[in-house]
Short mmCIF file of C-alpha atoms and ligand atoms in Angstrom, two decimals:
data_model
loop_
_atom_site.label_atom_id
_atom_site.label_comp_id
_atom_site.label_asym_id
_atom_site.label_seq_id
_atom_site.Cartn_x
_atom_site.Cartn_y
_atom_site.Cartn_z
CA MET T 3 -7.91 -4.27 40.10
CA GLY T 4 -7.41 -0.30 38.15
CA ALA T 5 -4.68 0.84 40.78
CA GLY T 6 -2.68 -2.63 40.35
CA VAL T 7 -2.57 -2.14 36.21
CA GLY T 8 -1.52 1.26 36.91
CA THR T 9 1.51 0.89 39.27
CA GLY T 10 2.83 -2.46 36.87
CA THR T 11 2.44 -0.15 33.75
CA ALA T 12 4.01 2.82 35.59
CA ALA T 13 7.46 0.51 36.30
CA VAL T 14 7.43 -0.43 32.66
CA CYS T 15 7.21 3.08 31.52
CA GLN T 16 9.65 4.29 34.15
CA LEU T 17 12.15 1.39 32.32
CA LEU T 18 11.21 2.53 28.16
CA ARG T 19 11.77 6.36 30.04
CA LEU T 20 15.12 5.07 30.75
CA GLY T 21 15.85 3.07 27.90
CA GLY T 22 15.10 -0.38 28.67
CA VAL T 23 17.64 -3.05 29.52
CA THR T 24 19.96 -2.46 27.17
CA ALA T 25 22.81 -0.06 27.33
CA ALA T 26 22.49 1.80 23.81
CA TYR T 27 19.50 1.14 21.42
CA LEU T 28 20.22 2.36 18.01
CA ASP T 29 17.85 0.46 16.33
CA HIS T 30 14.57 2.39 16.49
CA ALA T 31 14.01 2.55 12.65
CA SER T 32 14.03 -1.26 13.20
CA THR T 33 10.94 -1.19 16.06
CA THR T 34 11.04 1.52 18.82
CA ALA T 35 9.58 0.94 22.51
CA LEU T 36 6.34 1.31 23.31
CA ARG T 37 5.62 4.81 24.21
CA PRO T 38 4.22 5.24 27.77
CA GLU T 39 0.92 6.23 26.60
CA ALA T 40 0.42 3.62 24.39
CA LEU T 41 0.81 1.20 26.95
CA ASP T 42 -1.59 2.53 29.43
CA ALA T 43 -3.77 2.60 26.57
CA LEU T 44 -3.05 -0.84 25.71
CA VAL T 45 -3.36 -2.21 29.12
CA ALA T 46 -6.76 -0.23 29.91
CA GLN T 47 -8.36 -0.97 26.39
CA ALA T 48 -7.21 -5.21 27.38
CA ALA T 49 -8.49 -4.86 30.77
CA ARG T 50 -11.55 -3.48 30.24
CA GLY T 51 -12.00 -7.49 29.20
CA ALA T 52 -13.83 -8.70 25.94
CA GLY T 53 -16.00 -7.36 23.42
CA ASN T 54 -15.64 -7.41 19.68
CA PRO T 55 -15.89 -4.31 17.46
CA SER T 56 -18.53 -6.02 15.02
CA SER T 57 -20.85 -7.32 18.34
CA LEU T 58 -24.26 -5.36 18.48
CA HIS T 59 -23.82 -6.24 23.12
CA SER T 60 -23.20 -3.59 25.25
CA ALA T 61 -19.31 -4.87 25.61
CA GLY T 62 -19.34 -4.57 21.80
CA ARG T 63 -20.26 -1.23 20.77
CA ARG T 64 -18.22 -0.20 23.88
CA ALA T 65 -15.15 -1.67 22.00
CA ARG T 66 -16.35 -0.06 18.64
CA VAL T 67 -16.32 3.06 20.45
CA VAL T 68 -12.48 2.85 21.39
CA VAL T 69 -12.05 1.35 16.97
CA GLU T 70 -13.57 4.81 15.86
CA GLU T 71 -12.17 7.39 18.50
CA SER T 72 -8.67 6.11 17.82
CA ARG T 73 -9.59 6.41 14.11
CA GLU T 74 -10.81 9.64 14.94
CA ALA T 75 -7.20 10.30 16.56
CA LEU T 76 -5.17 8.99 13.90
CA ALA T 77 -7.10 10.67 11.05
CA ALA T 78 -6.75 14.30 12.83
CA ALA T 79 -2.86 13.71 13.33
CA LEU T 80 -2.13 13.25 9.48
CA GLY T 81 -4.16 15.41 7.76
CA ALA T 82 -7.09 12.40 6.78
CA ARG T 83 -10.65 11.81 7.72
CA ALA T 84 -11.52 9.18 9.56
CA GLY T 85 -13.22 7.31 7.00
CA GLU T 86 -10.03 7.58 5.14
CA VAL T 87 -8.12 5.18 7.89
CA VAL T 88 -7.98 1.35 7.07
CA TRP T 89 -7.12 -0.48 9.98
CA THR T 90 -3.91 -2.91 8.77
CA SER T 91 -1.38 -5.59 10.62
CA GLY T 92 1.19 -3.12 10.06
CA GLY T 93 3.38 -1.56 7.03
CA THR T 94 4.09 -4.48 5.20
CA GLU T 95 -0.02 -5.22 5.14
CA SER T 96 -0.62 -1.29 4.24
CA ASP T 97 1.85 -1.79 1.18
CA ASN T 98 0.54 -5.07 -0.17
CA LEU T 99 -3.03 -3.98 -0.11
CA ALA T 100 -2.18 -0.83 -1.08
CA LEU T 101 -0.46 -1.90 -4.23
CA THR T 102 -1.98 -5.38 -4.95
CA GLY T 103 -5.41 -3.63 -4.71
CA LEU T 104 -4.84 -0.67 -6.47
CA LEU T 105 -3.45 -2.73 -9.37
CA ARG T 106 -6.38 -5.01 -9.21
CA ALA T 107 -8.33 -2.73 -9.75
CA ARG T 108 -6.90 -0.58 -12.16
CA ARG T 109 -6.22 -3.54 -14.02
CA ASP T 110 -10.24 -4.13 -13.86
CA ALA T 111 -11.56 -0.49 -15.09
CA ASP T 112 -8.82 -0.65 -17.66
CA PRO T 113 -6.85 -3.41 -18.68
CA VAL T 114 -4.08 -1.79 -20.24
CA ARG T 115 -3.75 0.55 -17.02
CA ARG T 116 -0.80 -2.28 -15.33
CA ARG T 117 2.43 -0.39 -15.30
CA VAL T 118 3.52 0.62 -11.83
CA LEU T 119 6.56 3.68 -11.62
CA LEU T 120 8.78 3.30 -8.53
CA ALA T 121 12.86 3.66 -7.14
CA ALA T 122 15.18 0.51 -6.52
CA THR T 123 15.52 1.93 -2.89
CA GLU T 124 12.16 1.45 -2.22
CA HIS T 125 11.42 -1.02 1.17
CA HIS T 126 11.38 -4.69 0.31
CA ALA T 127 7.73 -5.03 1.58
CA VAL T 128 6.64 -2.44 -1.93
CA LEU T 129 9.73 -3.62 -3.91
CA ASP T 130 8.95 -7.46 -3.20
CA CYS T 131 5.50 -7.08 -3.69
CA VAL T 132 5.69 -5.34 -7.31
CA GLU T 133 7.49 -8.29 -8.45
CA HIS T 134 5.78 -10.83 -6.74
CA LEU T 135 2.57 -8.41 -9.10
CA GLN T 136 5.26 -8.61 -12.13
CA ALA T 137 5.85 -12.27 -11.55
CA ARG T 138 2.24 -13.60 -11.36
CA GLU T 139 -0.17 -10.72 -12.25
CA GLY T 140 1.23 -9.69 -15.94
CA VAL T 141 2.23 -6.15 -14.11
CA GLU T 142 4.55 -4.11 -15.59
CA VAL T 143 7.89 -2.16 -13.88
CA THR T 144 9.60 0.83 -14.66
CA TRP T 145 12.57 1.27 -12.18
CA LEU T 146 12.78 5.44 -11.48
CA PRO T 147 16.19 6.69 -10.57
CA VAL T 148 18.02 7.60 -8.07
CA ASP T 149 21.02 10.42 -7.36
CA GLY T 150 24.02 9.46 -4.91
CA THR T 151 22.10 10.57 -2.05
CA GLY T 152 18.97 8.37 -2.73
CA LEU T 153 16.68 11.49 -3.86
CA LEU T 154 14.26 10.52 -6.75
CA ASP T 155 15.12 12.02 -10.49
CA LEU T 156 12.29 14.00 -10.53
CA ALA T 157 12.27 14.86 -14.31
CA ALA T 158 12.29 10.95 -14.85
CA LEU T 159 9.77 10.45 -12.81
CA GLU T 160 7.90 13.21 -14.86
CA ALA T 161 9.04 11.41 -18.51
CA ALA T 162 7.82 8.03 -17.42
CA LEU T 163 4.53 9.42 -16.97
CA VAL T 164 3.78 9.83 -20.42
CA GLY T 165 3.18 6.33 -21.23
CA ASP T 166 -0.82 6.05 -21.13
CA ASP T 167 -0.37 2.56 -19.50
CA VAL T 168 0.65 3.88 -16.01
CA ALA T 169 -1.34 2.60 -13.52
CA LEU T 170 0.30 3.80 -10.20
CA VAL T 171 3.20 5.97 -8.58
CA SER T 172 4.82 4.37 -5.32
CA LEU T 173 6.76 6.88 -3.68
CA MET T 174 8.36 6.20 -0.12
CA TRP T 175 7.93 9.20 1.76
CA ALA T 176 11.80 8.75 3.98
CA ASN T 177 14.03 5.77 3.50
CA ASN T 178 14.64 3.36 5.74
CA GLU T 179 18.36 2.54 5.24
CA VAL T 180 19.55 6.24 4.72
CA GLY T 181 16.95 8.50 5.88
CA THR T 182 16.43 10.08 2.60
CA VAL T 183 13.06 12.51 2.45
CA GLN T 184 11.54 12.16 -0.87
CA PRO T 185 9.69 14.82 -2.76
CA VAL T 186 6.07 12.96 -2.31
CA ALA T 187 4.10 15.80 -3.01
CA ARG T 188 5.81 17.16 -5.81
CA ALA T 189 5.68 14.01 -7.55
CA ALA T 190 1.79 13.42 -6.43
CA GLU T 191 0.67 17.04 -8.27
CA LEU T 192 3.32 14.95 -11.81
CA ALA T 193 0.98 11.56 -11.45
CA HIS T 194 -1.98 13.44 -10.53
CA ALA T 195 -1.53 15.66 -13.97
CA ALA T 196 -1.17 12.71 -15.74
CA GLY T 197 -4.30 10.79 -13.91
CA VAL T 198 -2.47 8.19 -11.95
CA PRO T 199 -2.85 7.70 -8.03
CA LEU T 200 0.38 7.99 -6.17
CA HIS T 201 1.06 5.65 -3.05
CA THR T 202 3.84 6.43 -0.25
CA ASP T 203 5.20 3.87 2.10
CA ALA T 204 5.14 6.71 5.38
CA VAL T 205 6.57 4.33 7.44
CA GLN T 206 9.17 5.20 8.23
CA ALA T 207 7.97 9.15 7.85
CA VAL T 208 4.84 8.70 10.16
CA GLY T 209 5.75 10.04 13.70
CA HIS T 210 9.43 11.40 12.97
CA LEU T 211 8.20 14.20 10.17
CA PRO T 212 4.92 16.28 9.84
CA VAL T 213 3.09 14.00 7.99
CA ASP T 214 -0.19 15.51 6.36
CA PHE T 215 -2.39 13.40 4.00
CA ALA T 216 -4.23 15.77 2.48
CA ALA T 217 -1.86 18.41 2.02
CA SER T 218 0.38 15.74 0.39
CA GLY T 219 -1.82 14.84 -2.68
CA ALA T 220 -0.94 11.43 -2.01
CA ASP T 221 -4.21 8.87 -2.97
CA LEU T 222 -2.53 5.91 -0.35
CA LEU T 223 -0.50 6.06 2.71
CA SER T 224 1.23 3.26 4.52
CA LEU T 225 2.10 3.77 8.32
CA SER T 226 2.97 1.31 10.95
CA ALA T 227 2.76 1.27 14.63
CA HIS T 228 5.78 0.14 16.01
CA LYS T 229 7.93 2.25 14.52
CA PHE T 230 6.57 5.43 16.15
CA GLY T 231 5.70 3.90 19.59
CA GLY T 232 2.37 1.70 19.90
CA PRO T 233 2.77 -1.89 19.18
CA VAL T 234 4.33 -4.20 16.50
CA GLY T 235 0.95 -5.85 14.97
CA THR T 236 -0.81 -2.66 14.63
CA GLY T 237 -0.64 -0.19 11.26
CA ALA T 238 -2.73 1.75 8.92
CA LEU T 239 -3.64 2.35 4.88
CA LEU T 240 -4.78 5.55 4.99
CA VAL T 241 -7.38 5.53 1.07
CA LYS T 242 -7.90 8.99 -0.33
CA ARG T 243 -12.10 9.27 -0.49
CA GLY T 244 -12.78 7.71 -4.32
CA THR T 245 -10.06 5.90 -4.33
CA SER T 246 -10.92 2.08 -5.59
CA LEU T 247 -9.16 -1.09 -4.33
CA VAL T 248 -9.63 -4.58 -4.27
CA PRO T 249 -9.46 -6.32 -0.85
CA LEU T 250 -7.42 -8.68 -0.14
CA GLN T 251 -8.53 -10.78 2.82
CA HIS T 252 -12.40 -12.34 2.60
CA GLY T 253 -14.46 -12.58 5.18
CA GLY T 254 -16.03 -10.48 8.24
CA GLY T 255 -15.96 -7.58 5.73
CA GLN T 256 -14.91 -5.19 8.34
CA GLU T 257 -13.39 -1.76 7.25
CA LEU T 258 -16.13 -1.31 4.80
CA GLY T 259 -15.13 -5.16 2.81
CA VAL T 260 -11.58 -3.55 2.35
CA ARG T 261 -9.95 -5.77 4.78
CA SER T 262 -11.60 -8.36 6.76
CA GLY T 263 -10.10 -9.37 10.18
CA THR T 264 -12.13 -8.55 13.29
CA LEU T 265 -10.88 -5.17 14.60
CA ASP T 266 -7.87 -5.21 17.59
CA ALA T 267 -9.14 -2.38 19.58
CA ALA T 268 -6.31 -2.41 22.02
CA GLY T 269 -3.71 -2.23 19.41
CA ALA T 270 -5.94 0.86 17.86
CA ALA T 271 -6.04 2.96 20.74
CA ALA T 272 -2.49 2.41 21.69
CA SER T 273 -1.58 3.43 18.17
CA ALA T 274 -3.66 6.70 18.22
CA ALA T 275 -2.37 6.86 21.97
CA ALA T 276 1.76 6.74 20.95
CA LEU T 277 1.05 8.68 17.23
CA THR T 278 -0.95 11.60 19.46
CA ALA T 279 2.10 12.28 21.42
CA ALA T 280 4.42 11.72 18.72
CA VAL T 281 2.85 14.46 17.35
CA ALA T 282 2.64 16.88 19.67
CA ASP T 283 6.69 15.86 20.61
CA LEU T 284 7.69 15.95 16.83
CA PRO T 285 9.05 20.20 16.51
CA THR T 286 11.04 19.57 20.09
CA GLU T 287 11.46 16.05 19.28
CA ALA T 288 12.71 16.70 15.72
CA ARG T 289 15.78 19.44 16.73
CA ARG T 290 16.97 17.09 20.00
CA LEU T 291 16.93 13.48 17.93
CA ALA T 292 18.95 15.74 14.94
CA GLY T 293 21.25 17.26 17.72
CA LEU T 294 21.93 14.06 18.94
CA ARG T 295 22.34 12.33 15.55
CA ASP T 296 24.82 14.95 14.65
CA ARG T 297 26.81 14.87 17.48
CA LEU T 298 27.41 10.62 16.05
CA LEU T 299 27.64 11.47 13.00
CA ALA T 300 31.14 13.83 14.00
CA GLY T 301 32.14 11.18 16.12
CA LEU T 302 31.78 8.18 13.76
CA THR T 303 33.25 10.31 10.73
CA GLN T 304 36.23 10.46 12.78
CA VAL T 305 37.24 6.49 11.87
CA PRO T 306 39.22 6.85 9.33
CA GLY T 307 37.57 5.86 6.15
CA ALA T 308 34.05 6.73 7.07
CA VAL T 309 31.85 7.81 4.98
CA VAL T 310 27.99 9.75 5.59
CA ARG T 311 25.54 8.12 3.34
CA GLY T 312 22.19 9.41 2.70
CA ALA T 313 20.75 13.51 1.78
CA ARG T 314 22.90 16.08 4.29
CA PRO T 315 21.17 16.58 7.67
CA GLY T 316 18.36 19.04 7.76
CA ALA T 317 14.85 18.85 6.38
CA GLY T 318 15.76 16.76 3.27
CA ARG T 319 16.86 13.21 6.36
CA LEU T 320 14.86 11.80 8.97
CA PRO T 321 15.88 13.80 11.86
CA GLY T 322 17.35 10.12 13.66
CA ASN T 323 18.73 9.15 10.50
CA ALA T 324 22.93 7.76 10.88
CA HIS T 325 24.01 6.13 8.04
CA VAL T 326 28.26 5.29 7.79
CA THR T 327 30.00 3.66 5.48
CA PHE T 328 33.33 1.95 6.96
CA ALA T 329 35.73 0.79 4.27
CA GLY T 330 37.13 -2.61 4.92
CA CYS T 331 34.73 -3.54 6.92
CA GLU T 332 31.55 -5.77 6.92
CA GLY T 333 28.84 -4.17 8.07
CA ASP T 334 27.71 -7.93 9.80
CA SER T 335 30.79 -8.09 11.78
CA LEU T 336 30.61 -4.79 13.05
CA THR T 337 27.10 -5.37 13.92
CA TYR T 338 28.10 -8.22 16.51
CA LEU T 339 30.68 -6.15 17.27
CA LEU T 340 29.21 -3.19 18.57
CA ASP T 341 26.65 -5.60 20.30
CA ALA T 342 29.40 -7.43 22.08
CA ALA T 343 29.71 -4.01 23.37
CA GLY T 344 26.99 -3.18 24.29
CA VAL T 345 25.46 -0.79 21.38
CA GLU T 346 22.47 -2.38 19.18
CA CYS T 347 22.19 -0.90 15.16
CA SER T 348 21.69 -2.41 12.35
CA THR T 349 23.73 -3.18 8.43
CA GLY T 350 20.46 -1.45 7.45
CA SER T 351 17.48 -3.05 6.70
CA ALA T 352 16.59 -4.92 9.77
CA CYS T 353 14.40 -6.50 7.74
CA GLN T 354 16.87 -8.24 5.62
CA ALA T 355 19.44 -8.42 8.09
CA GLY T 356 21.67 -11.75 8.01
CA VAL T 357 21.23 -11.96 4.76
CA PRO T 358 24.99 -11.54 3.23
CA GLN T 359 23.84 -9.12 -0.13
CA PRO T 360 24.95 -5.53 -0.17
CA SER T 361 22.18 -3.04 0.46
CA HIS T 362 20.27 -2.56 -2.51
CA VAL T 363 19.55 0.66 -1.80
CA LEU T 364 23.18 1.69 -1.83
CA LEU T 365 23.44 -0.13 -4.97
CA ALA T 366 20.67 1.97 -6.33
CA MET T 367 22.86 5.19 -5.17
CA GLY T 368 25.13 4.09 -7.09
CA LEU T 369 27.85 2.35 -4.55
CA ASP T 370 29.92 -0.67 -5.11
CA ALA T 371 29.32 -3.84 -4.04
CA GLU T 372 32.63 -3.36 -1.70
CA GLU T 373 31.88 -0.39 -0.54
CA ALA T 374 27.84 -0.99 0.49
CA ALA T 375 29.45 -3.68 2.50
CA GLY T 376 30.65 -1.43 6.00
CA ALA T 377 27.25 -0.62 6.09
CA LEU T 378 25.78 0.57 9.83
CA ARG T 379 22.61 2.38 10.33
CA PHE T 380 21.95 3.45 13.74
CA SER T 381 18.91 5.37 14.33
CA LEU T 382 17.76 7.41 17.58
CA GLY T 383 13.91 6.92 19.16
CA TRP T 384 12.02 8.83 21.39
CA ASN T 385 13.95 7.42 24.53
CA SER T 386 17.13 8.08 22.83
CA THR T 387 20.14 9.81 25.27
CA ASP T 388 22.91 11.29 25.38
CA ALA T 389 24.61 8.01 26.78
CA ASP T 390 23.77 6.46 23.41
CA VAL T 391 25.98 8.39 21.33
CA ASP T 392 28.41 8.31 23.58
CA ALA T 393 28.58 3.88 23.80
CA ALA T 394 28.61 4.30 20.31
CA LEU T 395 31.32 7.01 20.08
CA ALA T 396 33.55 5.04 22.31
CA ALA T 397 32.94 1.38 20.74
CA ILE T 398 33.16 2.53 16.86
CA GLY T 399 36.77 3.40 16.64
CA PRO T 400 37.70 -0.49 18.29
CA ALA T 401 35.07 -2.51 16.32
CA VAL T 402 35.97 -0.98 13.40
CA GLU T 403 39.75 -1.87 13.96
CA ARG T 404 39.11 -5.40 15.07
CA ALA T 405 36.25 -5.96 12.02
CA ARG T 406 39.17 -4.77 9.65
CA ARG T 407 41.75 -6.69 10.98
CA ALA T 408 39.38 -10.08 10.87
CA ARG T 409 38.15 -8.78 7.26
CA SER T 410 41.99 -8.68 5.70
CA SER T 411 43.24 -12.16 7.51
CA ARG T 412 40.19 -13.66 6.11
CA THR T 413 41.02 -11.67 2.46
CA ASP T 414 44.83 -13.39 2.76
CA ARG T 415 43.66 -16.91 3.79
CA SER T 416 40.87 -17.52 0.58
CA ARG T 417 43.89 -15.75 -1.57
CA ARG T 418 46.49 -19.04 -0.24
CA ARG T 419 44.15 -21.20 -0.56
CA PRO T 420 43.67 -23.78 -4.11
CA ARG T 421 41.91 -21.91 -6.11
CA SER T 422 39.50 -25.13 -6.18
CA LEU T 423 38.40 -24.47 -2.54
CA ALA T 424 38.87 -20.87 -2.83
CA GLY T 425 35.21 -20.30 -4.23
CA GLY T 426 32.13 -22.19 -2.96
CA VAL T 427 30.04 -18.74 -1.34
CA SER T 428 28.79 -16.66 -4.33
N1 LIG U 526 8.59 0.34 4.75
C1 LIG U 526 9.06 0.71 5.38
C2 LIG U 526 9.70 2.21 5.00
C3 LIG U 526 9.79 0.22 6.68
O1 LIG U 526 10.91 0.52 6.94
C4 LIG U 526 9.35 -1.27 7.30
C5 LIG U 526 9.86 -1.84 8.34
O2 LIG U 526 11.30 -2.11 8.68
C6 LIG U 526 7.81 -1.59 6.16
C7 LIG U 526 7.47 -0.80 5.19
C8 LIG U 526 7.54 -2.43 6.76
O3 LIG U 526 6.71 -2.17 8.38
P1 LIG U 526 5.93 -3.51 9.05
O4 LIG U 526 7.33 -4.04 9.81
O5 LIG U 526 5.20 -3.01 10.23
O6 LIG U 526 5.55 -4.75 8.56
#
């Protein structure tokens, strides 16, 4: 059995190393392939058979050992204590648990504290959760400004912390669309000086940048395994000791009652293996990916009308992120044309792809809807190669030309149409 599993795993790993079945996958920020270490751990644990980590019998205790060893490994890779790790189903759940759980706990302790401070460039898992709490639970929101690269205005944060009604600051570690890295440690210092905790959505940072939970000063940190080579459906919320959360799920009382639900030993083992490997590779991988990314950006900006968005390449930007707007194009059309040419990338946040609206991140950075319409995000990951960059650079020029022609003929047609028929789509 073991040998059979091993052979199968090796074959899949080989496929993953070769970049899977597609020609050029440049959408790793959306989700990345399982790392071989994660696949091995996943298969090994699944092959061990049943065993609920909460059961008292031997199979349950064996599964519990796997969960706890994985918890320790995950914590060690992130400068956290094992007791600070709460397993979840991924980034969205971690963000919702952090924000809702903490805001409810703060409200219960002091009804006046119901304001959350955040920038409009946060991921929808944060934005929509906060907007829901605003509509349903009387949470107040202060939107903090960012500059043209997406960087938070720290002076505005400091000014907003003056009121005594602030319950929480939420600041993402790195932006999923434009890759801008935020000053989380400084923001945590400012928040703490005002007696306010800070949550950081580090879904795009973990495994890609050095992340030290204790050193960051954050009280809550969200992560998701499928962004660093672990399986989809496993994530974690790091909760600093002494931070109170009201649970969102009620049931078996797992994870000290904070997150009920049967623990996924295979998912935990695979996530810990992926993160351990990603963190060990980080210094060399960050350099390698930044090199590929910079070559990609240099080639993309040869296309007339192409503008790089987000922070300048360097410590302030995710090493695998290349974000460019192409004037006179629709990002969606470009994505389809590139896909037809064997290049897979995104218009921005994958969770929004298909929704024909300008990116809220680009609008918050000061772009107008027309500039934001032509946005493309290319994101590199652990199995990206020079050949992926070559494929993107070969395809981009013709794709932009076709997308521009298609857009201008659409515009001409709608101008020629009688006024009463021209509208219809907002
Ligand atoms: N936060 C950020 C910054 C993300 O990029 C994503 C996914 O794209 C999420 C949260 C949601 O994570 P998950 O897909 O694990 O629910």
